[in-house]
Short mmCIF file of C-alpha atoms and ligand atoms in Angstrom, two decimals:
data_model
loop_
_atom_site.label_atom_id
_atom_site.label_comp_id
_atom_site.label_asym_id
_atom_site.label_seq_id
_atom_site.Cartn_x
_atom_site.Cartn_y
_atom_site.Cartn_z
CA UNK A 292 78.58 118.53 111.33
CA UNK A 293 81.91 116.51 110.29
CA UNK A 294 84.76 116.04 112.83
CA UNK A 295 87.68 114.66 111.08
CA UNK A 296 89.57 112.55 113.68
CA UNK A 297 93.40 111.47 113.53
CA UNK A 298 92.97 110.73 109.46
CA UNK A 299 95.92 109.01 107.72
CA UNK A 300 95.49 107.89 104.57
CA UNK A 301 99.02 105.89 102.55
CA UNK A 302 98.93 105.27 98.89
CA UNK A 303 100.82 101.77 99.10
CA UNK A 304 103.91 103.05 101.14
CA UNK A 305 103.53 106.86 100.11
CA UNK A 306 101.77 108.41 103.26
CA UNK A 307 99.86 111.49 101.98
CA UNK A 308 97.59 112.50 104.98
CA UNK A 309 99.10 112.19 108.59
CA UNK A 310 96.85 112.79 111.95
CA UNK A 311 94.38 115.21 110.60
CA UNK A 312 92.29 116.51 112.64
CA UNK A 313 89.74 119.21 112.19
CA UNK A 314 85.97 120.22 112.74
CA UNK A 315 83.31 121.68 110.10
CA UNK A 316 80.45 123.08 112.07
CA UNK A 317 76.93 123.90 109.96
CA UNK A 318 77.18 126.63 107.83
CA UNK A 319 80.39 127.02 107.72
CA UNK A 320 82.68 128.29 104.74
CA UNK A 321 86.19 126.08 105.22
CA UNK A 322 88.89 126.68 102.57
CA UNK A 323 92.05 124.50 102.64
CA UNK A 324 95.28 125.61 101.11
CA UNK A 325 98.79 124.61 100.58
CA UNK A 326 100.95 123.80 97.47
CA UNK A 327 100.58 120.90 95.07
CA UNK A 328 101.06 117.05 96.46
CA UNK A 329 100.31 118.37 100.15
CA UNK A 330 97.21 115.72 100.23
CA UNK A 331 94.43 118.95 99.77
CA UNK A 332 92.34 116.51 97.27
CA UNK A 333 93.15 113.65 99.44
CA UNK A 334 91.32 114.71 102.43
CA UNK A 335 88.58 116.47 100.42
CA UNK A 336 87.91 112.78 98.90
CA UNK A 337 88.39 111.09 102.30
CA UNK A 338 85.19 113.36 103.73
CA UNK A 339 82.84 111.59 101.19
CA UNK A 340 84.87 108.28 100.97
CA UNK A 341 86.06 108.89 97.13
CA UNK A 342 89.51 107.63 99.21
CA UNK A 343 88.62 105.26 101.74
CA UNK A 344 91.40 106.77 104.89
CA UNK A 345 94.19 103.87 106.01
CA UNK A 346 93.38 105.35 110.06
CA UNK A 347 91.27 107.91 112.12
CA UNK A 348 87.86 109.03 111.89
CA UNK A 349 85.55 110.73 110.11
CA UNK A 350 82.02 111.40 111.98
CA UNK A 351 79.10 112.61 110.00
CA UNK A 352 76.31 114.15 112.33
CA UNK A 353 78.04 112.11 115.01
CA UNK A 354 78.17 108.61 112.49
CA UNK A 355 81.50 107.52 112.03
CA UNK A 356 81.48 106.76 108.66
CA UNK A 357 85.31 105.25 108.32
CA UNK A 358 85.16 102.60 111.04
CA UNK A 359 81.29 101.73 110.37
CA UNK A 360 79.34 99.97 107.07
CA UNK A 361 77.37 102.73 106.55
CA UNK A 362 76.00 102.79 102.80
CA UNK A 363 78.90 104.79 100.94
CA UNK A 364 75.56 106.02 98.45
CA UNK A 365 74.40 107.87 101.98
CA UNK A 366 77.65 109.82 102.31
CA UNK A 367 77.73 110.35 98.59
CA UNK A 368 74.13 112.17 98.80
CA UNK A 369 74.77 114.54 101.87
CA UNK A 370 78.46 115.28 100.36
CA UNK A 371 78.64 116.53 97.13
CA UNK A 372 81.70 117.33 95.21
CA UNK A 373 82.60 119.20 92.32
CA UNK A 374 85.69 118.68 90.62
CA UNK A 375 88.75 120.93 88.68
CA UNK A 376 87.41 119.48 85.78
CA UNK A 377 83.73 119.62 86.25
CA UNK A 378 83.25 115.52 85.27
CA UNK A 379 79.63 115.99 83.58
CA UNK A 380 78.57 113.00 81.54
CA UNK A 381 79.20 114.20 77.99
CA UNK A 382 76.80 111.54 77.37
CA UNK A 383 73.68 113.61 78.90
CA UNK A 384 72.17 117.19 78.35
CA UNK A 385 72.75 119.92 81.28
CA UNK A 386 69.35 119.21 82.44
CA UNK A 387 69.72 115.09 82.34
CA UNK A 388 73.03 115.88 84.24
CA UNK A 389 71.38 117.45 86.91
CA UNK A 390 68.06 115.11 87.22
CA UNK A 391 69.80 112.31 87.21
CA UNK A 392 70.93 111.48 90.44
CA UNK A 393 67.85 113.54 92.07
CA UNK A 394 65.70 110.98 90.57
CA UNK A 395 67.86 107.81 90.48
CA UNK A 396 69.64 108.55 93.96
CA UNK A 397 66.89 110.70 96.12
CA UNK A 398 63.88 109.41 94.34
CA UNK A 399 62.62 111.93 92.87
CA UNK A 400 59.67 111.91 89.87
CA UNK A 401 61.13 113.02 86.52
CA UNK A 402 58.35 116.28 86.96
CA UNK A 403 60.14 116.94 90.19
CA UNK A 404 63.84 116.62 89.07
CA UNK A 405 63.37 118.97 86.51
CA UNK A 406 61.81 122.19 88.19
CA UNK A 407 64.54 121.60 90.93
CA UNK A 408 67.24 121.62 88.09
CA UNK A 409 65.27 124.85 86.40
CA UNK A 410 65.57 126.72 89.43
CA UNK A 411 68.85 125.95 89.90
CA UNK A 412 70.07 126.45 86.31
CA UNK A 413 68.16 129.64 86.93
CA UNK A 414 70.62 130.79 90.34
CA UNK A 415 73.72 129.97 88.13
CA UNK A 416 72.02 132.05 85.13
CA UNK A 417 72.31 129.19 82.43
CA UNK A 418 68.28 128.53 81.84
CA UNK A 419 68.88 128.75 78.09
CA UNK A 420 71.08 126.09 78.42
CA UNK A 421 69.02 123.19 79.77
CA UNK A 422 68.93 120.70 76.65
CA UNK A 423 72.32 121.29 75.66
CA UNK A 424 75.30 118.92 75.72
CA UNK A 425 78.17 119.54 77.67
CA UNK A 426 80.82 119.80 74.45
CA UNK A 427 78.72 122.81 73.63
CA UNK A 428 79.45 124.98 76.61
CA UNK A 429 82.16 127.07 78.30
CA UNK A 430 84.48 125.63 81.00
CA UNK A 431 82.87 128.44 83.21
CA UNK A 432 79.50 127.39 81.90
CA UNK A 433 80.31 123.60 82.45
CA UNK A 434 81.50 124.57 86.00
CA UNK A 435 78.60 126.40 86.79
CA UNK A 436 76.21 123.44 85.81
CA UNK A 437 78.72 120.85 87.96
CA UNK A 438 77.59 122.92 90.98
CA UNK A 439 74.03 123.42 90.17
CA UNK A 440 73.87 119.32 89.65
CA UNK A 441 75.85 118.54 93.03
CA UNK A 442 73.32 121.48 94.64
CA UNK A 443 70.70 119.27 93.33
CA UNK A 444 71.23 116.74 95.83
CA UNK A 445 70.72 119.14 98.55
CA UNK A 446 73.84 118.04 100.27
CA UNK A 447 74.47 118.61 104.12
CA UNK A 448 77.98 119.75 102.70
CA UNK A 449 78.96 120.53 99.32
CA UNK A 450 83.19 120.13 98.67
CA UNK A 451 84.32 121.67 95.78
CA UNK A 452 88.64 120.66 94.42
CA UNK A 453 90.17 123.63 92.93
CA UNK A 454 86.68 124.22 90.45
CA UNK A 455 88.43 127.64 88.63
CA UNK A 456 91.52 126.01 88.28
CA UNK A 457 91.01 124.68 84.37
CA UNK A 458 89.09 127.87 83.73
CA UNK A 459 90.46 130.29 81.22
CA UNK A 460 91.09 133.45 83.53
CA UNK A 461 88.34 135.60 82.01
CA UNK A 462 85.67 132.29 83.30
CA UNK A 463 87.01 132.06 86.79
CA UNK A 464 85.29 135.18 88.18
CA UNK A 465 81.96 133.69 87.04
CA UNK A 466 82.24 130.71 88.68
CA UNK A 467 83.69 132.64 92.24
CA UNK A 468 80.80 134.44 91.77
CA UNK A 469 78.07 131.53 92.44
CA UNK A 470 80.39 130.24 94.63
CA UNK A 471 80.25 133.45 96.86
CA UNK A 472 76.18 133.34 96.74
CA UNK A 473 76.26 130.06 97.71
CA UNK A 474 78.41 130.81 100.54
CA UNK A 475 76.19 133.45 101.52
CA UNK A 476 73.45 131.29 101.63
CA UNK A 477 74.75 128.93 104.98
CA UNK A 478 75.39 126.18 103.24
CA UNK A 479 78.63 123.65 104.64
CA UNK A 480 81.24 124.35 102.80
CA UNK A 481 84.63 122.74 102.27
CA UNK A 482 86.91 124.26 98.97
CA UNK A 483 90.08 123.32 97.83
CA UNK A 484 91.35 126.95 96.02
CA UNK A 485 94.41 128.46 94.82
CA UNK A 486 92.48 131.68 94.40
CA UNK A 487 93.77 133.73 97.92
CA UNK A 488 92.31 136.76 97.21
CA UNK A 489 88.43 134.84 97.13
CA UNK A 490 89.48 132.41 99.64
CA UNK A 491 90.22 135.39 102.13
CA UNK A 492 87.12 136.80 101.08
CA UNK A 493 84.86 134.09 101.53
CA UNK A 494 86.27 131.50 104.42
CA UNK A 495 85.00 131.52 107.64
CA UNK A 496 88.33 128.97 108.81
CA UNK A 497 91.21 128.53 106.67
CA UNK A 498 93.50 125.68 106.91
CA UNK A 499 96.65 125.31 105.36
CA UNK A 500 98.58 121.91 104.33
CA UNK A 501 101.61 120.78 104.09
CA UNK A 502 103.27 117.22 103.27
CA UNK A 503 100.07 115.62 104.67
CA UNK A 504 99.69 117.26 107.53
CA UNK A 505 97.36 120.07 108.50
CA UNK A 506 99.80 122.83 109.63
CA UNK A 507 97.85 126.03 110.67
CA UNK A 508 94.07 126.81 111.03
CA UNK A 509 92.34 130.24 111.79
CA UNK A 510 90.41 132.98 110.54
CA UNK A 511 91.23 134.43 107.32
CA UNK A 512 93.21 137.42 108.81
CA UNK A 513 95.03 134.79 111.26
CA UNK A 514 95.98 132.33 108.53
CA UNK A 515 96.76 134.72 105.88
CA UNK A 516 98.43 138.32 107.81
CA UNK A 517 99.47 136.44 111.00
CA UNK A 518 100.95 133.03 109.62
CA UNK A 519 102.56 131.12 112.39
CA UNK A 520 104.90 128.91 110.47
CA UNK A 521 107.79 129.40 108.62
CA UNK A 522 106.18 126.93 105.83
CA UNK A 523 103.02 128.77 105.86
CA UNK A 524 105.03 132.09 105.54
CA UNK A 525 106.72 131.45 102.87
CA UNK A 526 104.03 129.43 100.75
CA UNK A 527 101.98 132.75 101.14
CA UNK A 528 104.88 134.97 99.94
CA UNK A 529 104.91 132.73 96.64
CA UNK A 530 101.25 133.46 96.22
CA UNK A 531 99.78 136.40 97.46
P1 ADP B 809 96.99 118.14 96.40
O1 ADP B 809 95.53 118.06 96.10
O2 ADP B 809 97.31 118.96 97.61
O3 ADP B 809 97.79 118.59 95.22
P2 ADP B 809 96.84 115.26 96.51
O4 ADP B 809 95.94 114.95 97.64
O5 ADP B 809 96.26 115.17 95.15
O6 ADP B 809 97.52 116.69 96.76
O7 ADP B 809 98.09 114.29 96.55
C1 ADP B 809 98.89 114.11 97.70
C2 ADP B 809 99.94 113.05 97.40
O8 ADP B 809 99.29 111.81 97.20
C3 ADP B 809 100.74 113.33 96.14
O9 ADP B 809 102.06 112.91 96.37
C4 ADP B 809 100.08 112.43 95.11
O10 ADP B 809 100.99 112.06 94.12
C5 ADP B 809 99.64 111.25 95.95
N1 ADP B 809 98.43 110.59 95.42
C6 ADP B 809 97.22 111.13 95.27
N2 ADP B 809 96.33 110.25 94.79
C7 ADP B 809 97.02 109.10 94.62
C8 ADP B 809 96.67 107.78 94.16
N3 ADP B 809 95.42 107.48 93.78
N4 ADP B 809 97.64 106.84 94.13
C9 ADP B 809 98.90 107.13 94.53
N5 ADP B 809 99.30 108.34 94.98
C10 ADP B 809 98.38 109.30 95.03
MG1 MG B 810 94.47 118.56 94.41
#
């Protein structure tokens, strides 16, 4: 579904992703690792063009969507994200978060938009909530509706940035929670996780990063009991 070709991406001179390459195939669960400045984010933004990438290519379905002018609203659609700190509009109820963009973006009528959202709100168990504001829920709650609203969209890939990370630890199990459903469900995958027990639980490929380049790939049990690298090795030992 997305091959990521020789991607470099520079902030001014700072060069934060260098010749990464990798392949997401349908239905499949990819988790990407590594510690904090490694470019994780970075490439997670590059695959729906949040970043636009300084060199390489990204193809969609074939489309290369760095090097072309395809309509950045397409790629936003089919790629969804959901963020560490879930970026609702605090300006909108639950269920106006999650009809917007159906109806504004895929052209849905209001009627539809809203018993998509139900049924979703209904998967992340947070029906009551519908016609509430955002200030009055939970970061778990709030996290749960960012991933019922990007679901939604019905992306071709949904890309979720460290979403447990500014949960209070009793909310991040919760969240894993739909997040393991959802992964059981075939849905394209790409998260951005700190959590190693889930990630090793969940992934079907782990990658790991480090200064801006992708350093080892595998299975779960290859990335995380067999690391190759020295780097990955002891990044591992800090966490696990
Ligand atoms: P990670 O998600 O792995 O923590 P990031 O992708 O957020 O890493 O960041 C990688 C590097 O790029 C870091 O050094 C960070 O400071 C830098 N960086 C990220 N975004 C920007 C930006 N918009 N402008 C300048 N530097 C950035
Ligand atoms: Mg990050």
């Amino acid at each position: 579904m997305i091959e990521i070709q020789h991607l470099s991406k520079s902030f001014g001179n700072l060069e934060v992703l260098k010749d990464v390459s990798l392949t997401i195939k349908k239905g499949e669960v990819v988790t990407i690792i590594g510690s904090s400045g490694s470019g994780k984010s970075t490439l997670l933004r590059c695959i729906n063009l949040l970043e636009q990438p300084t060199g390489g290519a990204i193809l969609f379905e074939g489309k290369d969507i760095v090097n072309s002018k395809i309509k950045i609203e397409d790629i936003r659609k089919n790629a969804c994200m959901v963020f560490q700190h879930f970026n609702l509009f605090a300006n909108m109820t639950v269920l106006e978060n999650m009809t917007y963009a159906p109806r504004v973006v895929n052209g849905l009528s209001k009627q539809e938009a809203k018993e998509k959202a139900m049924k979703l709100l209904a998967k992340v168990n947070l029906s009551d909530k519908a016609n509430e504001y955002p200030s009055r829920l939970s970061g778990g709650q709030k996290q749960r509706v960012a991933i019922a609203r990007a679901l939604a969209m019905e992306p071709k890939v949904l890309l979720l940035d460290e979403p447990t990370s500014a949960l209070d630890p009793e909310m991040v199990k919760e969240v894993l929670d739909v997040i393991k459903q959802l992964a059981n469900t075939g849905i394209t995958m790409v998260l951005v996780t700190h959590e190693m027990g889930f990630a090793k639980d969940v992934s079907d490929t782990v990658y790991f990063m480090d200064g801006g380049y992708l350093i080892e790939s595998g299975t779960p049990d290859e990335v995380f009991n067999h690391p190759k690298t020295e780097r990955a090795k002891k990044f591992l030992a800090s966490v696990l």
